[in-house]
mmCIF file of C-alpha atoms in Angstrom:
data_model
loop_
_atom_site.group_PDB
_atom_site.id
_atom_site.type_symbol
_atom_site.label_atom_id
_atom_site.label_comp_id
_atom_site.label_asym_id
_atom_site.label_seq_id
_atom_site.Cartn_x
_atom_site.Cartn_y
_atom_site.Cartn_z
ATOM 1 C CA MET K 17 -28.398 25.718 0.892
ATOM 2 C CA ASN K 18 -30.915 23.284 2.304
ATOM 3 C CA ASP K 19 -31.864 21.536 -0.940
ATOM 4 C CA HIS K 20 -31.368 18.015 0.339
ATOM 5 C CA PRO K 21 -35.055 17.012 0.789
ATOM 6 C CA ARG K 22 -35.857 18.045 -2.786
ATOM 7 C CA THR K 23 -32.741 16.323 -4.146
ATOM 8 C CA LEU K 24 -33.464 13.057 -2.347
ATOM 9 C CA THR K 25 -37.097 13.205 -3.481
ATOM 10 C CA LEU K 26 -35.921 13.448 -7.087
ATOM 11 C CA LEU K 27 -33.485 10.609 -6.475
ATOM 12 C CA VAL K 28 -36.200 8.353 -5.061
ATOM 13 C CA ARG K 29 -38.563 9.213 -7.916
ATOM 14 C CA SER K 30 -35.835 8.383 -10.434
ATOM 15 C CA ALA K 31 -35.214 5.037 -8.740
ATOM 16 C CA LEU K 32 -38.941 4.224 -8.756
ATOM 17 C CA LEU K 33 -39.195 5.147 -12.445
ATOM 18 C CA LEU K 34 -36.251 2.876 -13.243
ATOM 19 C CA LEU K 35 -37.834 0.037 -11.273
ATOM 20 C CA ALA K 36 -41.157 0.560 -13.052
ATOM 21 C CA PHE K 37 -39.419 0.666 -16.444
ATOM 22 C CA PHE K 38 -37.536 -2.588 -15.932
ATOM 23 C CA SER K 39 -40.621 -4.226 -14.427
ATOM 24 C CA SER K 40 -42.677 -3.301 -17.495
ATOM 25 C CA ILE K 41 -40.004 -4.709 -19.808
ATOM 26 C CA SER K 42 -39.988 -7.906 -17.764
ATOM 27 C CA ALA K 43 -43.766 -8.207 -17.957
ATOM 28 C CA GLN K 44 -43.729 -7.765 -21.751
ATOM 29 C CA THR K 45 -40.898 -10.230 -22.405
ATOM 30 C CA PRO K 46 -42.236 -13.458 -23.945
ATOM 31 C CA ASP K 47 -41.658 -16.414 -21.670
ATOM 32 C CA SER K 48 -40.327 -18.890 -24.229
ATOM 33 C CA SER K 49 -38.453 -20.914 -21.648
ATOM 34 C CA THR K 50 -41.207 -21.592 -19.122
ATOM 35 C CA LYS K 51 -41.034 -25.300 -19.743
ATOM 36 C CA SER K 52 -37.286 -25.495 -19.195
ATOM 37 C CA GLN K 53 -37.462 -23.231 -16.151
ATOM 38 C CA SER K 54 -40.113 -25.392 -14.536
ATOM 39 C CA THR K 55 -37.441 -28.066 -14.090
ATOM 40 C CA SER K 56 -34.929 -25.610 -12.585
ATOM 41 C CA GLU K 57 -36.844 -23.552 -10.052
ATOM 42 C CA GLY K 58 -35.028 -20.943 -7.995
ATOM 43 C CA ILE K 59 -31.512 -19.555 -8.298
ATOM 44 C CA GLN K 60 -29.047 -21.875 -10.005
ATOM 45 C CA LYS K 61 -25.268 -22.075 -10.218
ATOM 46 C CA ARG K 62 -23.851 -19.934 -13.059
ATOM 47 C CA ASP K 63 -26.983 -17.764 -13.174
ATOM 48 C CA ASN K 64 -26.310 -14.114 -14.054
ATOM 49 C CA GLU K 65 -28.231 -11.376 -12.250
ATOM 50 C CA TRP K 66 -28.897 -8.018 -13.954
ATOM 51 C CA GLY K 67 -30.625 -5.372 -11.890
ATOM 52 C CA VAL K 68 -31.261 -1.829 -10.760
ATOM 53 C CA TRP K 69 -31.744 -0.557 -7.199
ATOM 54 C CA GLY K 70 -32.161 2.590 -5.145
ATOM 55 C CA SER K 71 -31.501 3.317 -1.479
ATOM 56 C CA MET K 72 -32.167 6.167 0.947
ATOM 57 C CA SER K 73 -31.007 6.803 4.508
ATOM 58 C CA PHE K 74 -33.409 7.196 7.406
ATOM 59 C CA ASN K 75 -30.828 7.649 10.177
ATOM 60 C CA SER K 76 -27.152 8.493 10.692
ATOM 61 C CA THR K 77 -25.050 7.065 13.498
ATOM 62 C CA THR K 78 -21.563 7.609 14.911
ATOM 63 C CA LEU K 79 -20.642 3.963 15.455
ATOM 64 C CA ILE K 80 -17.602 4.261 13.160
ATOM 65 C CA GLY K 81 -17.958 7.559 11.318
ATOM 66 C CA LYS K 82 -18.276 10.749 13.349
ATOM 67 C CA THR K 83 -20.389 12.941 11.057
ATOM 68 C CA PRO K 84 -23.716 13.797 12.743
ATOM 69 C CA ASP K 85 -27.054 14.304 10.996
ATOM 70 C CA ALA K 86 -25.857 12.992 7.620
ATOM 71 C CA LYS K 87 -28.315 12.009 4.902
ATOM 72 C CA PHE K 88 -27.418 9.826 1.931
ATOM 73 C CA GLY K 89 -29.092 8.311 -1.112
ATOM 74 C CA ASN K 90 -27.981 6.590 -4.306
ATOM 75 C CA ILE K 91 -29.014 4.624 -7.388
ATOM 76 C CA GLY K 92 -27.121 1.590 -8.652
ATOM 77 C CA LEU K 93 -26.925 -0.881 -11.520
ATOM 78 C CA ARG K 94 -25.970 -4.455 -10.676
ATOM 79 C CA TYR K 95 -24.375 -7.461 -12.305
ATOM 80 C CA GLY K 96 -24.049 -10.666 -10.297
ATOM 81 C CA ARG K 97 -22.800 -14.186 -10.946
ATOM 82 C CA VAL K 98 -23.913 -17.178 -8.882
ATOM 83 C CA LEU K 99 -20.672 -19.037 -8.172
ATOM 84 C CA LYS K 100 -21.799 -21.776 -5.815
ATOM 85 C CA THR K 101 -25.022 -23.403 -4.666
ATOM 86 C CA SER K 102 -25.948 -25.944 -2.044
ATOM 87 C CA LYS K 103 -29.330 -27.495 -1.421
ATOM 88 C CA THR K 104 -30.668 -24.335 0.209
ATOM 89 C CA VAL K 105 -28.038 -21.569 -0.240
ATOM 90 C CA ALA K 106 -26.782 -19.652 -3.293
ATOM 91 C CA PHE K 107 -23.498 -17.706 -3.144
ATOM 92 C CA GLU K 108 -23.204 -14.814 -5.592
ATOM 93 C CA TRP K 109 -20.464 -12.321 -6.480
ATOM 94 C CA THR K 110 -21.920 -8.898 -7.288
ATOM 95 C CA ILE K 111 -20.594 -5.762 -8.981
ATOM 96 C CA ASP K 112 -22.470 -2.457 -8.623
ATOM 97 C CA VAL K 113 -22.047 0.662 -10.754
ATOM 98 C CA ILE K 114 -23.345 3.756 -8.947
ATOM 99 C CA PRO K 115 -24.045 6.644 -11.363
ATOM 100 C CA VAL K 116 -25.722 8.913 -8.793
ATOM 101 C CA SER K 117 -25.050 9.486 -5.082
ATOM 102 C CA VAL K 118 -26.115 12.391 -2.885
ATOM 103 C CA LEU K 119 -24.590 13.131 0.525
ATOM 104 C CA SER K 120 -25.887 15.945 2.721
ATOM 105 C CA ASN K 121 -24.627 17.065 6.126
ATOM 106 C CA PRO K 122 -24.168 20.262 8.167
ATOM 107 C CA ARG K 123 -20.799 22.000 7.645
ATOM 108 C CA PRO K 124 -19.197 24.786 9.676
ATOM 109 C CA GLU K 125 -19.547 28.113 7.897
ATOM 110 C CA VAL K 126 -17.852 31.321 9.037
ATOM 111 C CA THR K 127 -19.454 34.691 8.306
ATOM 112 C CA THR K 128 -18.210 38.171 9.117
ATOM 113 C CA ALA K 129 -20.547 40.058 11.438
ATOM 114 C CA GLY K 130 -18.440 43.181 11.828
ATOM 115 C CA PRO K 131 -14.865 44.410 12.145
ATOM 116 C CA GLY K 132 -12.910 41.699 13.944
ATOM 117 C CA PHE K 133 -16.053 39.697 14.681
ATOM 118 C CA THR K 134 -17.097 36.430 13.030
ATOM 119 C CA ILE K 135 -19.884 33.934 13.543
ATOM 120 C CA THR K 136 -19.511 30.195 12.970
ATOM 121 C CA SER K 137 -22.693 28.313 12.177
ATOM 122 C CA LEU K 138 -23.646 24.929 10.784
ATOM 123 C CA VAL K 139 -25.179 25.030 7.305
ATOM 124 C CA ARG K 140 -26.388 21.934 5.477
ATOM 125 C CA HIS K 141 -24.787 21.339 2.079
ATOM 126 C CA SER K 142 -25.230 18.571 -0.486
ATOM 127 C CA VAL K 143 -22.502 16.966 -2.592
ATOM 128 C CA TYR K 144 -22.975 14.707 -5.594
ATOM 129 C CA GLY K 145 -20.932 11.738 -6.652
ATOM 130 C CA PHE K 146 -20.571 8.510 -8.567
ATOM 131 C CA GLY K 147 -18.649 5.307 -8.068
ATOM 132 C CA ALA K 148 -18.708 1.535 -7.976
ATOM 133 C CA ALA K 149 -18.694 -1.428 -5.616
ATOM 134 C CA PRO K 150 -16.747 -4.160 -7.436
ATOM 135 C CA ILE K 151 -16.570 -6.419 -4.380
ATOM 136 C CA GLY K 152 -19.876 -7.951 -3.346
ATOM 137 C CA LEU K 153 -20.597 -11.175 -1.457
ATOM 138 C CA LYS K 154 -24.253 -12.204 -1.384
ATOM 139 C CA PHE K 155 -25.891 -15.249 0.183
ATOM 140 C CA ASN K 156 -29.471 -16.214 -0.687
ATOM 141 C CA PHE K 157 -31.147 -18.690 1.646
ATOM 142 C CA ARG K 158 -34.051 -20.974 0.646
ATOM 143 C CA ARG K 159 -32.811 -20.498 -2.913
ATOM 144 C CA ASN K 160 -35.508 -22.751 -4.391
ATOM 145 C CA ARG K 161 -38.355 -20.814 -2.766
ATOM 146 C CA ARG K 162 -40.224 -17.770 -3.972
ATOM 147 C CA VAL K 163 -39.340 -15.675 -0.893
ATOM 148 C CA GLN K 164 -35.602 -15.823 -0.175
ATOM 149 C CA PRO K 165 -33.925 -14.119 2.807
ATOM 150 C CA PHE K 166 -30.448 -12.849 1.954
ATOM 151 C CA GLY K 167 -27.395 -11.235 3.493
ATOM 152 C CA GLN K 168 -24.720 -9.248 1.696
ATOM 153 C CA ALA K 169 -21.542 -7.208 2.136
ATOM 154 C CA THR K 170 -20.020 -4.922 -0.512
ATOM 155 C CA GLY K 171 -16.955 -2.712 -0.816
ATOM 156 C CA GLY K 172 -16.132 0.067 -3.245
ATOM 157 C CA PHE K 173 -15.602 3.799 -3.684
ATOM 158 C CA LEU K 174 -17.338 7.115 -4.411
ATOM 159 C CA TYR K 175 -15.991 10.291 -6.015
ATOM 160 C CA PHE K 176 -17.810 13.534 -5.119
ATOM 161 C CA ASN K 177 -17.898 16.927 -6.801
ATOM 162 C CA ARG K 178 -16.326 18.502 -3.695
ATOM 163 C CA GLN K 179 -14.571 17.333 -0.546
ATOM 164 C CA ALA K 180 -16.903 15.318 1.673
ATOM 165 C CA PRO K 181 -18.151 15.264 4.340
ATOM 166 C CA VAL K 182 -16.138 18.360 5.407
ATOM 167 C CA ASN K 183 -13.587 20.723 3.908
ATOM 168 C CA ASP K 184 -9.990 19.473 3.885
ATOM 169 C CA SER K 185 -11.139 15.854 3.769
ATOM 170 C CA SER K 186 -11.267 14.274 0.282
ATOM 171 C CA ARG K 187 -13.405 14.006 -2.828
ATOM 172 C CA PHE K 188 -12.492 10.317 -3.084
ATOM 173 C CA ASN K 189 -14.006 8.033 -0.450
ATOM 174 C CA PHE K 190 -14.031 4.308 0.209
ATOM 175 C CA THR K 191 -17.290 2.548 1.059
ATOM 176 C CA PHE K 192 -18.401 -0.682 2.645
ATOM 177 C CA ASP K 193 -21.811 -1.873 3.742
ATOM 178 C CA PHE K 194 -23.691 -4.765 5.273
ATOM 179 C CA SER K 195 -27.255 -5.455 4.196
ATOM 180 C CA GLY K 196 -30.048 -7.955 4.566
ATOM 181 C CA GLY K 197 -33.591 -8.419 3.389
ATOM 182 C CA VAL K 198 -35.804 -10.569 1.213
ATOM 183 C CA GLN K 199 -35.678 -11.267 -2.505
ATOM 184 C CA ILE K 200 -38.914 -12.414 -4.120
ATOM 185 C CA VAL K 201 -38.163 -14.520 -7.205
ATOM 186 C CA ASN K 202 -40.956 -15.623 -9.536
ATOM 187 C CA SER K 203 -41.020 -18.599 -11.906
ATOM 188 C CA ASN K 204 -39.689 -16.436 -14.763
ATOM 189 C CA HIS K 205 -36.581 -15.577 -12.709
ATOM 190 C CA ARG K 206 -37.661 -11.947 -12.268
ATOM 191 C CA SER K 207 -37.167 -10.680 -8.736
ATOM 192 C CA PHE K 208 -38.011 -7.801 -6.431
ATOM 193 C CA THR K 209 -35.735 -7.010 -3.490
ATOM 194 C CA ILE K 210 -36.310 -4.955 -0.347
ATOM 195 C CA GLY K 211 -34.028 -4.631 2.641
ATOM 196 C CA TYR K 212 -31.964 -2.750 5.211
ATOM 197 C CA LYS K 213 -28.389 -1.511 4.733
ATOM 198 C CA TYR K 214 -25.714 -0.132 7.058
ATOM 199 C CA GLN K 215 -23.202 1.901 5.032
ATOM 200 C CA HIS K 216 -19.870 3.446 6.002
ATOM 201 C CA ILE K 217 -18.109 6.127 3.931
ATOM 202 C CA SER K 218 -14.498 7.118 4.651
ATOM 203 C CA ASN K 219 -11.487 8.562 2.834
ATOM 204 C CA GLY K 220 -9.174 6.155 4.654
ATOM 205 C CA TYR K 221 -7.082 9.038 6.027
ATOM 206 C CA THR K 222 -6.030 10.148 2.553
ATOM 207 C CA GLY K 223 -7.227 13.658 3.460
ATOM 208 C CA THR K 224 -6.321 16.040 6.271
ATOM 209 C CA PHE K 225 -9.565 15.157 8.053
ATOM 210 C CA ASN K 226 -11.419 11.845 8.007
ATOM 211 C CA PRO K 227 -14.575 12.063 10.134
ATOM 212 C CA GLY K 228 -16.344 9.341 8.147
ATOM 213 C CA VAL K 229 -20.072 8.882 7.600
ATOM 214 C CA ASP K 230 -22.340 6.091 8.855
ATOM 215 C CA VAL K 231 -25.935 5.810 7.644
ATOM 216 C CA GLN K 232 -28.760 3.325 8.030
ATOM 217 C CA MET K 233 -30.721 2.862 4.817
ATOM 218 C CA VAL K 234 -33.684 1.141 3.229
ATOM 219 C CA PHE K 235 -33.394 -0.052 -0.353
ATOM 220 C CA ALA K 236 -35.414 -1.709 -3.089
ATOM 221 C CA GLY K 237 -34.479 -3.224 -6.414
ATOM 222 C CA PHE K 238 -35.563 -5.199 -9.447
ATOM 223 C CA SER K 239 -33.458 -7.821 -11.210
ATOM 224 C CA ILE K 240 -33.528 -10.619 -13.765
ATOM 225 C CA PHE K 241 -31.688 -13.932 -13.431
ATOM 226 C CA LYS K 242 -30.507 -15.506 -16.701
#
């Protein structure tokens, strides 16, 4: 059941459509507050961020998790609140809702080849899930500039439609990630984000087996600060 490339392609297309949709809404929104915004450039304390993003893995590692050749992609919706600002840095708490996640990896599969004879092979399977990351710490640097480097860490959970990444593990998994990139914020407080993410997925030994999954990802998103 090697349907992962097609599934991830659909996932990426969905993310791009969402980004295009929100971008078009942003472009059509009348800018009635341009004058007031001109005196408060950049990200400000108590700003709220509303956004959508999509991410896709390009490599799996075994730094923490031990699942080889894993592939992962997801789409998320974000709310963030800027809690603190300095002259150049903005600190934001973020909450992500993740309606769609896809995890694919080879699993051992036993087939009968004859009386008393079996063959074990690795067959790639995909599982689907949803979840949230209610803990997010994000730091934007050069907060008053158009191009803002940022770093972030989030923690949350995913619930899959079957045990993942192997049988006798768990459908419920914890997640944490570290990411960094650039956020381009225009004068209307609309922004486009692109970056790199290292994500770990683990059931925290709540299942019989806990091999864990580590993936390196690229992601992009669109958001509005209000």
